[in-house]
Every structure is written in C-alpha cells, then in structure tokens.
Amino acid sequence: MDIVAKANKLIQASEDVIMMCVGQPSAPAPKTARDAAKVAIDNGRIGYTDASGIGPLRVRIAKHYLEQHNVDIDPKRIIVTNGSSCAFTLSFLSIFEIGARVAIPSPGYPAYRNILRSLSMEAVEIDTNAQSGWVLTPQLLKEAHALKPLDGLLIANPNNPNGTMLEASAFKELQETCAQLGIKFISDEIYHGLTYGQKEISALCVSDDCIVINSFSKYFCMTGWRVGWMIVPVNMIVTVNRLQQNLFICAPEISQIAALHAFDGLEELERTKAGYLKNRTLLLENLPKMGLSEIMPVDGAFYCYANVEAYTQNSESLCADILANANLALTPGVDFDSKNGNKWIRLSFAGSNQDMQKGLERLGNYLDTKS
Ligand SMILES: Cc1ncc(COP(=O)(O)O)c(C=O)c1O
C-alpha cells in the first residue's frame, strides 16, 4: 500500500510511473457488462436485491460451472457477494469459532491472515518451498496438523503472489487429505480462467463438502464493481444468507446486472488474457537476463514472483528505491510472506504490453547500476 500511495503521489505530480504493483487488470469490464449497466441506470431505480443475489446471475454462474468444469450446481447454493473479499468473512463466520486455526500457504494473499485475525481466529501460515514446488502439499499440511490440529485450510490455486498452481491430482489429494483429517476446505478460485498451461480444477469437481469463493475482479476485469460469489454446501445456505443480509445486505444491484452480462463478453476477455500471455513471455524471457533467474512457476494469474537476494536483503527498501529512481512501482514480497518475503518481489503483468516493455527497460537499467 505504501508503494501504491507513493506511486500515486508521483503520478499526481505528472511523473510517468509504470505500475507493475497492483493486482488488477488495466482493461475495463467487457463492453457487454458496461452496456448493461448503462441500460439499468437509464431504466431507473437501482435497489436492494435478495441477499443471495439476483436469480438470473446465480443461474448463469451455475451454467458457468457446467461449461467449465462439468459439474451441476444448484443455484440455491450460490451467494453473490461484494467481491470475494466479503465471501472470506462470510465463510469464516459461518464455519469457524473464535480461536479456530486456519492454515494458509506462505507466500499468500495477505488479507487472509488479516481477516482471520480481525475475527479472533488464528492464521497458521505454512511455508511452501522449492522442494514442494512452491505449493502447499498434502505432506506439508499433515505435518502442520500433527504439530497442532487445524480447523480449516484456505488456498488459492493459482496463487497470489506467485501464480503457482497445484496440479489437478495434487489438488484433489490435498482436498481429500483435509476431509480425512476433519479440516474444512475453502478454495479461493479468483484466478480461474487465467491459466497458461494446465487447466485449473475447481474444488467442486472433488467434493460438495467445501466452500468455493470466486470473483468478477480478475478474469472478468471488474475489480471496482465489487462483485463475486461463493458456493456453499446445502447445509450452510441459510446461515450464509442470514449473515450476508445482516452484514452487507446484498452485492450492488448494478454490479450484479453488469456481471450477468460479462458472461456475454468472453471474446473480449479472451483477448485481454492473450495480452497477459504475451506479457508473461516477455517477463520470463527478460528477467533472467537481468540476473533475476529464480522465479516461482507462473502457471496462472498475472504475477511473476522473483528472487532479488542477489541485490538486497530488504525487498521493501529495494522497491522504494526502484520507484524513486526508475519510476517503476513493484510490490515487495514482505506483503505476502513476513518470514522470507524480503528476498522476493512481485511484478504484476496485468497491464499493457507497452507498459511491460517500458517497465522491463527501467528495471534493467536500474539493476545495471547496482551490479
Ligand atoms: C487471492 C486473492 N483472493 C481474493 C482477492 C480479493 O479480490 P476481490 O475482493 O476483488 O474479489 C484478491 C485480490 O487481489 C486475491 O489476490
């Protein structure tokens, strides 16, 4: 956040800053979504909806699972949320008690641990490593559970900050291990649709006894619309809806209408994704030439997580220095991993190809001055 704030200050002062720090697409929501929102405004009142969301959107999301994963989901199990962020709170409050121990992988999305802590629950960070392929393996989970029993596991696949993914068989094994050990499984599938090799697997392909969280923020390029969804087991529908009604009432109606029509904009979204692939290739070809050759596998999402140990023991000050001297905003790994993150930086390639080229040039020139 510090880097973003500093970068925005520079931009306000008319500096030409390349933003490779934020985890959001530079592309807008698909035209189909924007047009539908305009029509909704012209038609008049935007109001509350059912806590679970508008029926047509929930039906369309269910169809999405049939199309993408060949699983049949009853729309009653789908709750439309204010981005995936609110779905975390709804999930934690629904299935855990105060003091619950919830495993999350490290490096990982920082809000997981912060939301858990704010609800007086314990985030148990499990370090991934090169031997594990930088993913949370069933073995690592079993070891953590043996040390002190866990109540839950929350995992993103592909993951933020590294884009690394468990293979389908390993993901299935992890989920089955949770079932055997009585650990509740929450699958953050926000980067689904953004994979560059193997196709992602949904936890719903393995079992209905899990919570799946997803969002229109990333693949659908709708971060600011604040709309996502969760899919819960039948016995949780009432609880989650009650919590949603009381905590958030509903997701914004206009965003729900736009989200429904975002599914008609897949061609545009696939073009945006093709741009990410081009950016990814550019980064993976050029970062090693600058001496940044250790990069966690970029299987999906739009991030490269690169080791900067050769240049610093403090990625936070490195990122601040790069911003100050090269007008390039990158994210220090400490945001995602308080233990080892000072050796890593995250580069987001969700921007334009031109920005990636400029960003790489600036980074290369900066690092040249350091070697
Ligand atoms: C792994 C992961 N989950 C969830 C979110 C939150 O997304 P949103 O609330 O916009 O759906 C993010 C945002 O960067 C993320 O990286």
mmCIF file of C-alpha atoms and ligand atoms in Angstrom:
data_model
loop_
_atom_site.group_PDB
_atom_site.id
_atom_site.type_symbol
_atom_site.label_atom_id
_atom_site.label_comp_id
_atom_site.label_asym_id
_atom_site.label_seq_id
_atom_site.Cartn_x
_atom_site.Cartn_y
_atom_site.Cartn_z
ATOM 1 C CA MET A 1 0.000 0.000 0.000
ATOM 2 C CA ASP A 2 2.911 2.348 0.758
ATOM 3 C CA ILE A 3 4.314 1.801 -2.711
ATOM 4 C CA VAL A 4 0.911 2.398 -4.335
ATOM 5 C CA ALA A 5 0.436 5.597 -2.305
ATOM 6 C CA LYS A 6 3.915 6.872 -3.236
ATOM 7 C CA ALA A 7 3.390 5.920 -6.899
ATOM 8 C CA ASN A 8 0.029 7.722 -6.990
ATOM 9 C CA LYS A 9 1.636 10.824 -5.498
ATOM 10 C CA LEU A 10 4.253 10.779 -8.262
ATOM 11 C CA ILE A 11 1.537 10.287 -10.906
ATOM 12 C CA GLN A 12 -0.379 13.272 -9.487
ATOM 13 C CA ALA A 13 2.829 15.268 -9.886
ATOM 14 C CA SER A 14 2.756 14.302 -13.600
ATOM 15 C CA GLU A 15 5.558 11.731 -13.319
ATOM 16 C CA ASP A 16 5.420 8.887 -15.828
ATOM 17 C CA VAL A 17 5.235 5.926 -13.433
ATOM 18 C CA ILE A 18 4.775 2.351 -14.659
ATOM 19 C CA MET A 19 2.507 0.495 -12.258
ATOM 20 C CA MET A 20 3.506 -3.144 -12.003
ATOM 21 C CA CYS A 21 2.450 -3.292 -8.376
ATOM 22 C CA VAL A 22 -1.312 -3.579 -8.440
ATOM 23 C CA GLY A 23 -3.150 -6.867 -8.865
ATOM 24 C CA GLN A 24 -5.789 -5.606 -11.218
ATOM 25 C CA PRO A 25 -6.331 -5.676 -14.969
ATOM 26 C CA SER A 26 -5.720 -2.420 -16.813
ATOM 27 C CA ALA A 27 -8.538 -3.428 -19.192
ATOM 28 C CA PRO A 28 -12.076 -2.275 -18.342
ATOM 29 C CA ALA A 29 -15.044 -4.573 -17.729
ATOM 30 C CA PRO A 30 -16.221 -6.118 -21.014
ATOM 31 C CA LYS A 31 -18.389 -3.844 -23.158
ATOM 32 C CA THR A 32 -21.369 -6.152 -22.728
ATOM 33 C CA ALA A 33 -21.214 -5.542 -18.964
ATOM 34 C CA ARG A 34 -20.775 -1.787 -19.261
ATOM 35 C CA ASP A 35 -23.642 -1.500 -21.747
ATOM 36 C CA ALA A 36 -25.964 -3.496 -19.494
ATOM 37 C CA ALA A 37 -25.101 -1.233 -16.555
ATOM 38 C CA LYS A 38 -25.918 1.865 -18.634
ATOM 39 C CA VAL A 39 -29.296 0.421 -19.608
ATOM 40 C CA ALA A 40 -30.011 -0.406 -15.953
ATOM 41 C CA ILE A 41 -29.280 3.186 -14.940
ATOM 42 C CA ASP A 42 -31.494 4.562 -17.715
ATOM 43 C CA ASN A 43 -34.288 2.230 -16.671
ATOM 44 C CA GLY A 44 -34.444 3.801 -13.259
ATOM 45 C CA ARG A 45 -34.144 2.606 -9.737
ATOM 46 C CA ILE A 46 -31.220 0.508 -8.520
ATOM 47 C CA GLY A 47 -32.272 -1.163 -5.287
ATOM 48 C CA TYR A 48 -31.594 -3.922 -2.821
ATOM 49 C CA THR A 49 -31.709 -7.451 -4.168
ATOM 50 C CA ASP A 50 -32.204 -10.754 -2.372
ATOM 51 C CA ALA A 51 -29.281 -11.329 -0.011
ATOM 52 C CA SER A 52 -28.150 -14.204 -2.217
ATOM 53 C CA GLY A 53 -28.195 -12.074 -5.378
ATOM 54 C CA ILE A 54 -30.377 -11.793 -8.474
ATOM 55 C CA GLY A 55 -31.736 -15.084 -9.774
ATOM 56 C CA PRO A 56 -30.510 -14.797 -13.398
ATOM 57 C CA LEU A 57 -26.926 -14.193 -12.257
ATOM 58 C CA ARG A 58 -26.959 -17.213 -9.933
ATOM 59 C CA VAL A 59 -28.374 -19.360 -12.735
ATOM 60 C CA ARG A 60 -25.679 -18.057 -15.107
ATOM 61 C CA ILE A 61 -22.924 -18.787 -12.590
ATOM 62 C CA ALA A 62 -24.257 -22.342 -12.220
ATOM 63 C CA LYS A 63 -24.133 -22.706 -16.029
ATOM 64 C CA HIS A 64 -20.526 -21.481 -15.935
ATOM 65 C CA TYR A 65 -19.619 -24.481 -13.718
ATOM 66 C CA LEU A 66 -21.330 -26.853 -16.109
ATOM 67 C CA GLU A 67 -19.479 -25.340 -19.071
ATOM 68 C CA GLN A 68 -16.077 -25.043 -17.409
ATOM 69 C CA HIS A 69 -15.965 -27.995 -15.030
ATOM 70 C CA ASN A 70 -18.856 -30.250 -15.995
ATOM 71 C CA VAL A 71 -20.363 -30.005 -12.513
ATOM 72 C CA ASP A 72 -24.030 -29.423 -11.854
ATOM 73 C CA ILE A 73 -24.560 -26.820 -9.113
ATOM 74 C CA ASP A 74 -27.947 -25.891 -7.711
ATOM 75 C CA PRO A 75 -28.139 -22.049 -7.986
ATOM 76 C CA LYS A 76 -29.568 -22.048 -4.428
ATOM 77 C CA ARG A 77 -26.028 -22.870 -3.249
ATOM 78 C CA ILE A 78 -24.652 -19.706 -4.880
ATOM 79 C CA ILE A 79 -24.478 -16.433 -2.950
ATOM 80 C CA VAL A 80 -23.418 -13.328 -4.858
ATOM 81 C CA THR A 81 -21.038 -11.266 -2.712
ATOM 82 C CA ASN A 82 -19.317 -7.871 -2.670
ATOM 83 C CA GLY A 83 -16.186 -9.191 -4.337
ATOM 84 C CA SER A 84 -14.544 -12.294 -2.993
ATOM 85 C CA SER A 85 -13.334 -10.260 -0.009
ATOM 86 C CA CYS A 86 -16.725 -10.355 1.739
ATOM 87 C CA ALA A 87 -17.017 -14.063 0.972
ATOM 88 C CA PHE A 88 -13.992 -14.722 3.213
ATOM 89 C CA THR A 89 -15.674 -13.054 6.175
ATOM 90 C CA LEU A 90 -18.951 -14.887 5.477
ATOM 91 C CA SER A 91 -17.124 -18.216 5.238
ATOM 92 C CA PHE A 92 -15.044 -17.774 8.382
ATOM 93 C CA LEU A 93 -18.018 -16.633 10.458
ATOM 94 C CA SER A 94 -20.166 -19.485 9.156
ATOM 95 C CA ILE A 95 -17.857 -22.403 9.801
ATOM 96 C CA PHE A 96 -15.314 -21.432 12.444
ATOM 97 C CA GLU A 97 -15.447 -20.413 16.087
ATOM 98 C CA ILE A 98 -13.244 -17.833 17.829
ATOM 99 C CA GLY A 99 -9.725 -19.245 18.132
ATOM 100 C CA ALA A 100 -10.084 -21.543 15.099
ATOM 101 C CA ARG A 101 -6.776 -22.459 13.485
ATOM 102 C CA VAL A 102 -6.917 -21.928 9.746
ATOM 103 C CA ALA A 103 -3.992 -22.905 7.528
ATOM 104 C CA ILE A 104 -2.955 -20.666 4.660
ATOM 105 C CA PRO A 105 0.061 -21.059 2.392
ATOM 106 C CA SER A 106 3.008 -18.697 2.563
ATOM 107 C CA PRO A 107 3.648 -16.764 0.429
ATOM 108 C CA GLY A 108 -0.028 -15.945 0.110
ATOM 109 C CA TYR A 109 -2.650 -13.239 -0.126
ATOM 110 C CA PRO A 110 -2.182 -11.051 2.994
ATOM 111 C CA ALA A 111 -5.892 -10.336 3.580
ATOM 112 C CA TYR A 112 -6.426 -13.994 4.552
ATOM 113 C CA ARG A 113 -4.394 -13.658 7.725
ATOM 114 C CA ASN A 114 -5.606 -10.138 8.441
ATOM 115 C CA ILE A 115 -9.306 -11.056 8.147
ATOM 116 C CA LEU A 116 -8.790 -14.183 10.265
ATOM 117 C CA ARG A 117 -7.001 -12.168 12.952
ATOM 118 C CA SER A 118 -9.661 -9.472 12.937
ATOM 119 C CA LEU A 119 -12.204 -12.210 13.695
ATOM 120 C CA SER A 120 -10.048 -13.559 16.559
ATOM 121 C CA MET A 121 -9.094 -16.634 14.586
ATOM 122 C CA GLU A 122 -5.566 -17.903 14.064
ATOM 123 C CA ALA A 123 -3.937 -17.841 10.636
ATOM 124 C CA VAL A 124 -1.456 -20.730 10.533
ATOM 125 C CA GLU A 125 0.994 -19.864 7.775
ATOM 126 C CA ILE A 126 2.571 -22.927 6.190
ATOM 127 C CA ASP A 127 5.785 -22.165 4.314
ATOM 128 C CA THR A 128 5.990 -23.573 0.816
ATOM 129 C CA ASN A 129 9.438 -24.144 -0.624
ATOM 130 C CA ALA A 130 11.351 -25.064 -3.761
ATOM 131 C CA GLN A 131 11.152 -28.809 -2.910
ATOM 132 C CA SER A 132 7.357 -28.615 -2.631
ATOM 133 C CA GLY A 133 7.253 -26.764 -5.973
ATOM 134 C CA TRP A 134 6.155 -23.636 -4.064
ATOM 135 C CA VAL A 135 2.717 -25.135 -3.425
ATOM 136 C CA LEU A 136 1.077 -26.416 -0.275
ATOM 137 C CA THR A 137 1.370 -30.201 -0.497
ATOM 138 C CA PRO A 138 -0.678 -32.757 1.484
ATOM 139 C CA GLN A 139 2.573 -33.651 3.281
ATOM 140 C CA LEU A 140 3.175 -30.083 4.487
ATOM 141 C CA LEU A 141 -0.439 -29.888 5.629
ATOM 142 C CA LYS A 142 -0.218 -33.206 7.522
ATOM 143 C CA GLU A 143 2.977 -32.043 9.265
ATOM 144 C CA ALA A 144 1.347 -28.785 10.386
ATOM 145 C CA HIS A 145 -1.769 -30.635 11.568
ATOM 146 C CA ALA A 146 0.357 -33.114 13.523
ATOM 147 C CA LEU A 147 2.120 -30.272 15.342
ATOM 148 C CA LYS A 148 -1.192 -28.737 16.410
ATOM 149 C CA PRO A 149 -4.579 -29.633 14.899
ATOM 150 C CA LEU A 150 -6.015 -27.355 12.248
ATOM 151 C CA ASP A 151 -9.682 -26.466 11.771
ATOM 152 C CA GLY A 152 -9.534 -25.213 8.225
ATOM 153 C CA LEU A 153 -7.475 -24.636 5.108
ATOM 154 C CA LEU A 154 -7.835 -21.730 2.698
ATOM 155 C CA ILE A 155 -5.949 -21.982 -0.546
ATOM 156 C CA ALA A 156 -5.843 -20.044 -3.818
ATOM 157 C CA ASN A 157 -4.980 -22.035 -6.942
ATOM 158 C CA PRO A 158 -3.468 -20.273 -8.932
ATOM 159 C CA ASN A 159 -1.958 -18.416 -6.013
ATOM 160 C CA ASN A 160 -1.193 -14.767 -5.392
ATOM 161 C CA PRO A 161 1.687 -13.535 -5.332
ATOM 162 C CA ASN A 162 3.341 -16.201 -7.464
ATOM 163 C CA GLY A 163 0.727 -17.567 -9.883
ATOM 164 C CA THR A 164 1.854 -21.067 -8.924
ATOM 165 C CA MET A 165 -0.641 -23.922 -9.156
ATOM 166 C CA LEU A 166 -1.094 -27.394 -7.755
ATOM 167 C CA GLU A 167 -1.623 -29.989 -10.473
ATOM 168 C CA ALA A 168 -5.172 -31.355 -10.566
ATOM 169 C CA SER A 169 -4.191 -34.673 -8.922
ATOM 170 C CA ALA A 170 -2.264 -32.918 -6.126
ATOM 171 C CA PHE A 171 -5.139 -30.504 -5.549
ATOM 172 C CA LYS A 172 -7.554 -33.429 -5.277
ATOM 173 C CA GLU A 173 -5.222 -35.198 -2.846
ATOM 174 C CA LEU A 174 -4.958 -32.046 -0.713
ATOM 175 C CA GLN A 175 -8.724 -31.716 -0.553
ATOM 176 C CA GLU A 176 -9.133 -35.412 0.291
ATOM 177 C CA THR A 177 -6.467 -35.117 2.991
ATOM 178 C CA CYS A 178 -8.497 -32.301 4.548
ATOM 179 C CA ALA A 179 -11.619 -34.479 4.502
ATOM 180 C CA GLN A 180 -9.733 -37.337 6.213
ATOM 181 C CA LEU A 181 -8.316 -35.035 8.897
ATOM 182 C CA GLY A 182 -11.589 -33.156 9.510
ATOM 183 C CA ILE A 183 -10.146 -29.887 8.173
ATOM 184 C CA LYS A 184 -12.693 -27.620 6.472
ATOM 185 C CA PHE A 185 -11.666 -26.757 2.924
ATOM 186 C CA ILE A 186 -12.070 -23.292 1.417
ATOM 187 C CA SER A 187 -10.989 -22.859 -2.192
ATOM 188 C CA ASP A 188 -10.273 -19.340 -3.453
ATOM 189 C CA GLU A 189 -10.722 -19.693 -7.211
ATOM 190 C CA ILE A 190 -10.412 -15.987 -8.046
ATOM 191 C CA TYR A 191 -7.680 -16.570 -10.653
ATOM 192 C CA HIS A 192 -9.629 -19.238 -12.507
ATOM 193 C CA GLY A 193 -9.765 -18.545 -16.220
ATOM 194 C CA LEU A 194 -6.232 -17.132 -16.056
ATOM 195 C CA THR A 195 -4.001 -20.163 -16.538
ATOM 196 C CA TYR A 196 -1.277 -20.633 -19.134
ATOM 197 C CA GLY A 197 -0.763 -24.400 -19.290
ATOM 198 C CA GLN A 198 -2.739 -26.954 -17.343
ATOM 199 C CA LYS A 199 -6.401 -26.093 -16.792
ATOM 200 C CA GLU A 200 -7.430 -25.273 -13.251
ATOM 201 C CA ILE A 201 -9.566 -27.680 -11.235
ATOM 202 C CA SER A 202 -12.460 -26.477 -9.084
ATOM 203 C CA ALA A 203 -12.834 -27.933 -5.595
ATOM 204 C CA LEU A 204 -16.428 -28.683 -6.626
ATOM 205 C CA CYS A 205 -15.087 -31.348 -9.019
ATOM 206 C CA VAL A 206 -13.739 -33.205 -5.979
ATOM 207 C CA SER A 207 -16.493 -32.777 -3.392
ATOM 208 C CA ASP A 208 -19.538 -30.684 -2.480
ATOM 209 C CA ASP A 209 -18.307 -30.509 1.095
ATOM 210 C CA CYS A 210 -16.241 -27.339 0.661
ATOM 211 C CA ILE A 211 -16.658 -23.617 0.168
ATOM 212 C CA VAL A 212 -15.698 -22.196 -3.206
ATOM 213 C CA ILE A 213 -15.028 -18.469 -3.498
ATOM 214 C CA ASN A 214 -14.708 -16.627 -6.782
ATOM 215 C CA SER A 215 -14.968 -13.128 -8.170
ATOM 216 C CA PHE A 216 -15.582 -10.997 -11.231
ATOM 217 C CA SER A 217 -12.493 -8.955 -10.316
ATOM 218 C CA LYS A 218 -9.724 -10.732 -12.201
ATOM 219 C CA TYR A 219 -10.653 -12.752 -15.330
ATOM 220 C CA PHE A 220 -13.727 -10.541 -15.863
ATOM 221 C CA CYS A 221 -11.747 -7.285 -15.270
ATOM 222 C CA MET A 222 -14.302 -5.899 -12.793
ATOM 223 C CA THR A 223 -12.311 -5.054 -9.637
ATOM 224 C CA GLY A 224 -14.118 -1.786 -8.930
ATOM 225 C CA TRP A 225 -17.590 -3.234 -9.405
ATOM 226 C CA ARG A 226 -17.174 -5.218 -6.196
ATOM 227 C CA VAL A 227 -18.943 -8.374 -7.188
ATOM 228 C CA GLY A 228 -18.022 -12.004 -6.612
ATOM 229 C CA TRP A 229 -19.673 -15.196 -5.440
ATOM 230 C CA MET A 230 -19.422 -18.159 -3.136
ATOM 231 C CA ILE A 231 -20.763 -21.677 -3.423
ATOM 232 C CA VAL A 232 -21.570 -23.438 -0.185
ATOM 233 C CA PRO A 233 -22.799 -26.888 0.865
ATOM 234 C CA VAL A 234 -26.600 -27.157 1.172
ATOM 235 C CA ASN A 235 -26.491 -27.145 4.983
ATOM 236 C CA MET A 236 -24.798 -23.715 5.001
ATOM 237 C CA ILE A 237 -27.188 -21.858 2.688
ATOM 238 C CA VAL A 238 -29.403 -20.420 5.440
ATOM 239 C CA THR A 239 -26.537 -19.369 7.727
ATOM 240 C CA VAL A 240 -24.571 -17.622 4.988
ATOM 241 C CA ASN A 241 -27.647 -15.808 3.679
ATOM 242 C CA ARG A 242 -28.531 -14.591 7.178
ATOM 243 C CA LEU A 243 -25.013 -13.295 7.699
ATOM 244 C CA GLN A 244 -24.983 -11.657 4.265
ATOM 245 C CA GLN A 245 -28.335 -9.963 4.929
ATOM 246 C CA ASN A 246 -27.131 -8.531 8.229
ATOM 247 C CA LEU A 247 -23.545 -7.655 7.353
ATOM 248 C CA PHE A 248 -23.747 -6.467 3.750
ATOM 249 C CA ILE A 249 -27.478 -6.722 2.737
ATOM 250 C CA CYS A 250 -26.515 -7.674 -0.832
ATOM 251 C CA ALA A 251 -23.976 -7.029 -3.554
ATOM 252 C CA PRO A 252 -24.708 -3.812 -5.536
ATOM 253 C CA GLU A 253 -27.554 -4.494 -7.955
ATOM 254 C CA ILE A 254 -25.949 -2.590 -10.809
ATOM 255 C CA SER A 255 -22.794 -4.668 -10.475
ATOM 256 C CA GLN A 256 -24.823 -7.873 -10.447
ATOM 257 C CA ILE A 257 -26.543 -6.853 -13.692
ATOM 258 C CA ALA A 258 -23.180 -5.979 -15.247
ATOM 259 C CA ALA A 259 -21.712 -9.285 -14.041
ATOM 260 C CA LEU A 260 -24.540 -11.250 -15.634
ATOM 261 C CA HIS A 261 -23.739 -9.639 -18.968
ATOM 262 C CA ALA A 262 -19.989 -10.030 -18.506
ATOM 263 C CA PHE A 263 -20.534 -13.679 -19.440
ATOM 264 C CA ASP A 264 -21.512 -12.417 -22.929
ATOM 265 C CA GLY A 265 -18.143 -10.697 -23.259
ATOM 266 C CA LEU A 266 -15.932 -13.775 -23.255
ATOM 267 C CA GLU A 267 -14.339 -12.986 -26.637
ATOM 268 C CA GLU A 268 -13.148 -9.620 -25.351
ATOM 269 C CA LEU A 269 -11.928 -11.212 -22.114
ATOM 270 C CA GLU A 270 -10.008 -13.876 -24.012
ATOM 271 C CA ARG A 271 -8.263 -11.118 -25.994
ATOM 272 C CA THR A 272 -7.259 -9.475 -22.707
ATOM 273 C CA LYS A 273 -5.955 -12.819 -21.481
ATOM 274 C CA ALA A 274 -3.925 -13.251 -24.688
ATOM 275 C CA GLY A 275 -2.263 -9.929 -23.775
ATOM 276 C CA TYR A 276 -1.292 -11.342 -20.356
ATOM 277 C CA LEU A 277 0.257 -14.346 -22.058
ATOM 278 C CA LYS A 278 2.348 -12.048 -24.242
ATOM 279 C CA ASN A 279 3.405 -10.051 -21.152
ATOM 280 C CA ARG A 280 4.240 -13.238 -19.292
ATOM 281 C CA THR A 281 6.515 -14.417 -22.112
ATOM 282 C CA LEU A 282 8.233 -11.029 -22.183
ATOM 283 C CA LEU A 283 8.916 -11.120 -18.442
ATOM 284 C CA LEU A 284 10.036 -14.746 -18.339
ATOM 285 C CA GLU A 285 12.444 -14.121 -21.222
ATOM 286 C CA ASN A 286 13.881 -10.887 -19.897
ATOM 287 C CA LEU A 287 14.006 -11.114 -16.102
ATOM 288 C CA PRO A 288 16.690 -13.864 -16.126
ATOM 289 C CA LYS A 289 18.815 -11.721 -18.458
ATOM 290 C CA MET A 290 18.827 -9.089 -15.675
ATOM 291 C CA GLY A 291 20.006 -11.606 -13.120
ATOM 292 C CA LEU A 292 16.520 -12.388 -11.762
ATOM 293 C CA SER A 293 16.545 -16.042 -12.715
ATOM 294 C CA GLU A 294 14.758 -17.589 -9.745
ATOM 295 C CA ILE A 295 11.063 -17.117 -10.467
ATOM 296 C CA MET A 296 8.325 -19.270 -8.954
ATOM 297 C CA PRO A 297 6.343 -21.177 -11.626
ATOM 298 C CA VAL A 298 3.968 -18.738 -13.341
ATOM 299 C CA ASP A 299 1.190 -21.237 -14.049
ATOM 300 C CA GLY A 300 -1.623 -18.705 -13.805
ATOM 301 C CA ALA A 301 -2.863 -15.325 -12.511
ATOM 302 C CA PHE A 302 -0.833 -12.328 -13.724
ATOM 303 C CA TYR A 303 2.157 -12.250 -11.420
ATOM 304 C CA CYS A 304 5.857 -13.084 -11.503
ATOM 305 C CA TYR A 305 7.410 -13.621 -8.078
ATOM 306 C CA ALA A 306 11.147 -13.175 -8.470
ATOM 307 C CA ASN A 307 14.037 -13.666 -6.065
ATOM 308 C CA VAL A 308 16.055 -10.467 -5.517
ATOM 309 C CA GLU A 309 18.510 -11.822 -2.935
ATOM 310 C CA ALA A 310 21.444 -11.019 -5.223
ATOM 311 C CA TYR A 311 20.516 -7.340 -4.905
ATOM 312 C CA THR A 312 19.077 -6.913 -1.427
ATOM 313 C CA GLN A 313 18.086 -8.437 1.884
ATOM 314 C CA ASN A 314 15.211 -5.937 2.100
ATOM 315 C CA SER A 315 12.779 -6.055 -0.811
ATOM 316 C CA GLU A 316 10.730 -3.261 0.722
ATOM 317 C CA SER A 317 13.554 -0.743 0.510
ATOM 318 C CA LEU A 318 14.542 -2.111 -2.908
ATOM 319 C CA CYS A 319 11.018 -1.439 -4.248
ATOM 320 C CA ALA A 320 11.024 2.037 -2.704
ATOM 321 C CA ASP A 321 14.399 2.744 -4.330
ATOM 322 C CA ILE A 322 13.263 1.424 -7.730
ATOM 323 C CA LEU A 323 10.202 3.658 -7.547
ATOM 324 C CA ALA A 324 12.236 6.701 -6.555
ATOM 325 C CA ASN A 325 14.971 6.193 -9.152
ATOM 326 C CA ALA A 326 13.305 4.383 -12.039
ATOM 327 C CA ASN A 327 9.618 5.420 -11.799
ATOM 328 C CA LEU A 328 8.606 1.769 -11.672
ATOM 329 C CA ALA A 329 6.237 0.506 -8.960
ATOM 330 C CA LEU A 330 6.732 -3.124 -7.858
ATOM 331 C CA THR A 331 5.474 -4.967 -4.770
ATOM 332 C CA PRO A 332 7.853 -6.203 -2.051
ATOM 333 C CA GLY A 333 7.455 -9.843 -1.078
ATOM 334 C CA VAL A 334 7.120 -8.988 2.631
ATOM 335 C CA ASP A 335 3.481 -8.182 1.949
ATOM 336 C CA PHE A 336 2.892 -11.856 1.188
ATOM 337 C CA ASP A 337 5.416 -13.570 3.407
ATOM 338 C CA SER A 338 6.677 -11.917 6.575
ATOM 339 C CA LYS A 339 9.430 -14.517 7.035
ATOM 340 C CA ASN A 340 11.123 -14.840 3.626
ATOM 341 C CA GLY A 341 9.430 -12.095 1.631
ATOM 342 C CA ASN A 342 12.355 -9.712 1.930
ATOM 343 C CA LYS A 343 14.120 -11.844 -0.679
ATOM 344 C CA TRP A 344 11.323 -11.555 -3.232
ATOM 345 C CA ILE A 345 9.398 -9.026 -5.296
ATOM 346 C CA ARG A 346 6.116 -9.381 -7.176
ATOM 347 C CA LEU A 347 5.730 -7.996 -10.690
ATOM 348 C CA SER A 348 2.170 -7.746 -11.956
ATOM 349 C CA PHE A 349 1.808 -8.246 -15.704
ATOM 350 C CA ALA A 350 -1.864 -7.262 -15.864
ATOM 351 C CA GLY A 351 -1.010 -4.003 -17.642
ATOM 352 C CA SER A 352 -0.443 -3.224 -21.312
ATOM 353 C CA ASN A 353 2.352 -4.808 -23.341
ATOM 354 C CA GLN A 354 3.858 -1.372 -23.893
ATOM 355 C CA ASP A 355 3.998 -0.779 -20.134
ATOM 356 C CA MET A 356 5.679 -4.169 -19.642
ATOM 357 C CA GLN A 357 8.346 -3.291 -22.187
ATOM 358 C CA LYS A 358 8.973 0.096 -20.601
ATOM 359 C CA GLY A 359 8.899 -1.399 -17.098
ATOM 360 C CA LEU A 360 11.452 -4.045 -18.014
ATOM 361 C CA GLU A 361 13.724 -1.487 -19.605
ATOM 362 C CA ARG A 362 13.593 0.656 -16.466
ATOM 363 C CA LEU A 363 14.214 -2.314 -14.196
ATOM 364 C CA GLY A 364 17.133 -3.493 -16.352
ATOM 365 C CA ASN A 365 18.751 -0.036 -16.304
ATOM 366 C CA TYR A 366 18.235 0.254 -12.545
ATOM 367 C CA LEU A 367 19.739 -3.165 -11.815
ATOM 368 C CA ASP A 368 22.695 -2.388 -14.113
ATOM 369 C CA THR A 369 23.614 0.455 -11.785
ATOM 370 C CA LYS A 370 23.633 -1.964 -8.847
ATOM 371 C CA SER A 371 25.824 -4.703 -10.267
HETATM 372 C C1 LIG B 1 -6.013 -14.463 -3.963
HETATM 373 C C2 LIG B 1 -6.962 -13.322 -3.884
HETATM 374 N N1 LIG B 1 -8.168 -13.524 -3.334
HETATM 375 C C3 LIG B 1 -9.046 -12.517 -3.214
HETATM 376 C C4 LIG B 1 -8.765 -11.230 -3.652
HETATM 377 C C5 LIG B 1 -9.791 -10.133 -3.450
HETATM 378 O O1 LIG B 1 -10.478 -9.839 -4.613
HETATM 379 P P1 LIG B 1 -11.916 -9.193 -4.723
HETATM 380 O O2 LIG B 1 -12.409 -8.843 -3.376
HETATM 381 O O3 LIG B 1 -11.743 -8.006 -5.605
HETATM 382 O O4 LIG B 1 -12.781 -10.235 -5.366
HETATM 383 C C6 LIG B 1 -7.527 -10.984 -4.244
HETATM 384 C C7 LIG B 1 -7.188 -9.630 -4.722
HETATM 385 O O5 LIG B 1 -6.112 -9.334 -5.172
HETATM 386 C C8 LIG B 1 -6.607 -12.059 -4.370
HETATM 387 O O6 LIG B 1 -5.407 -11.890 -4.926
#
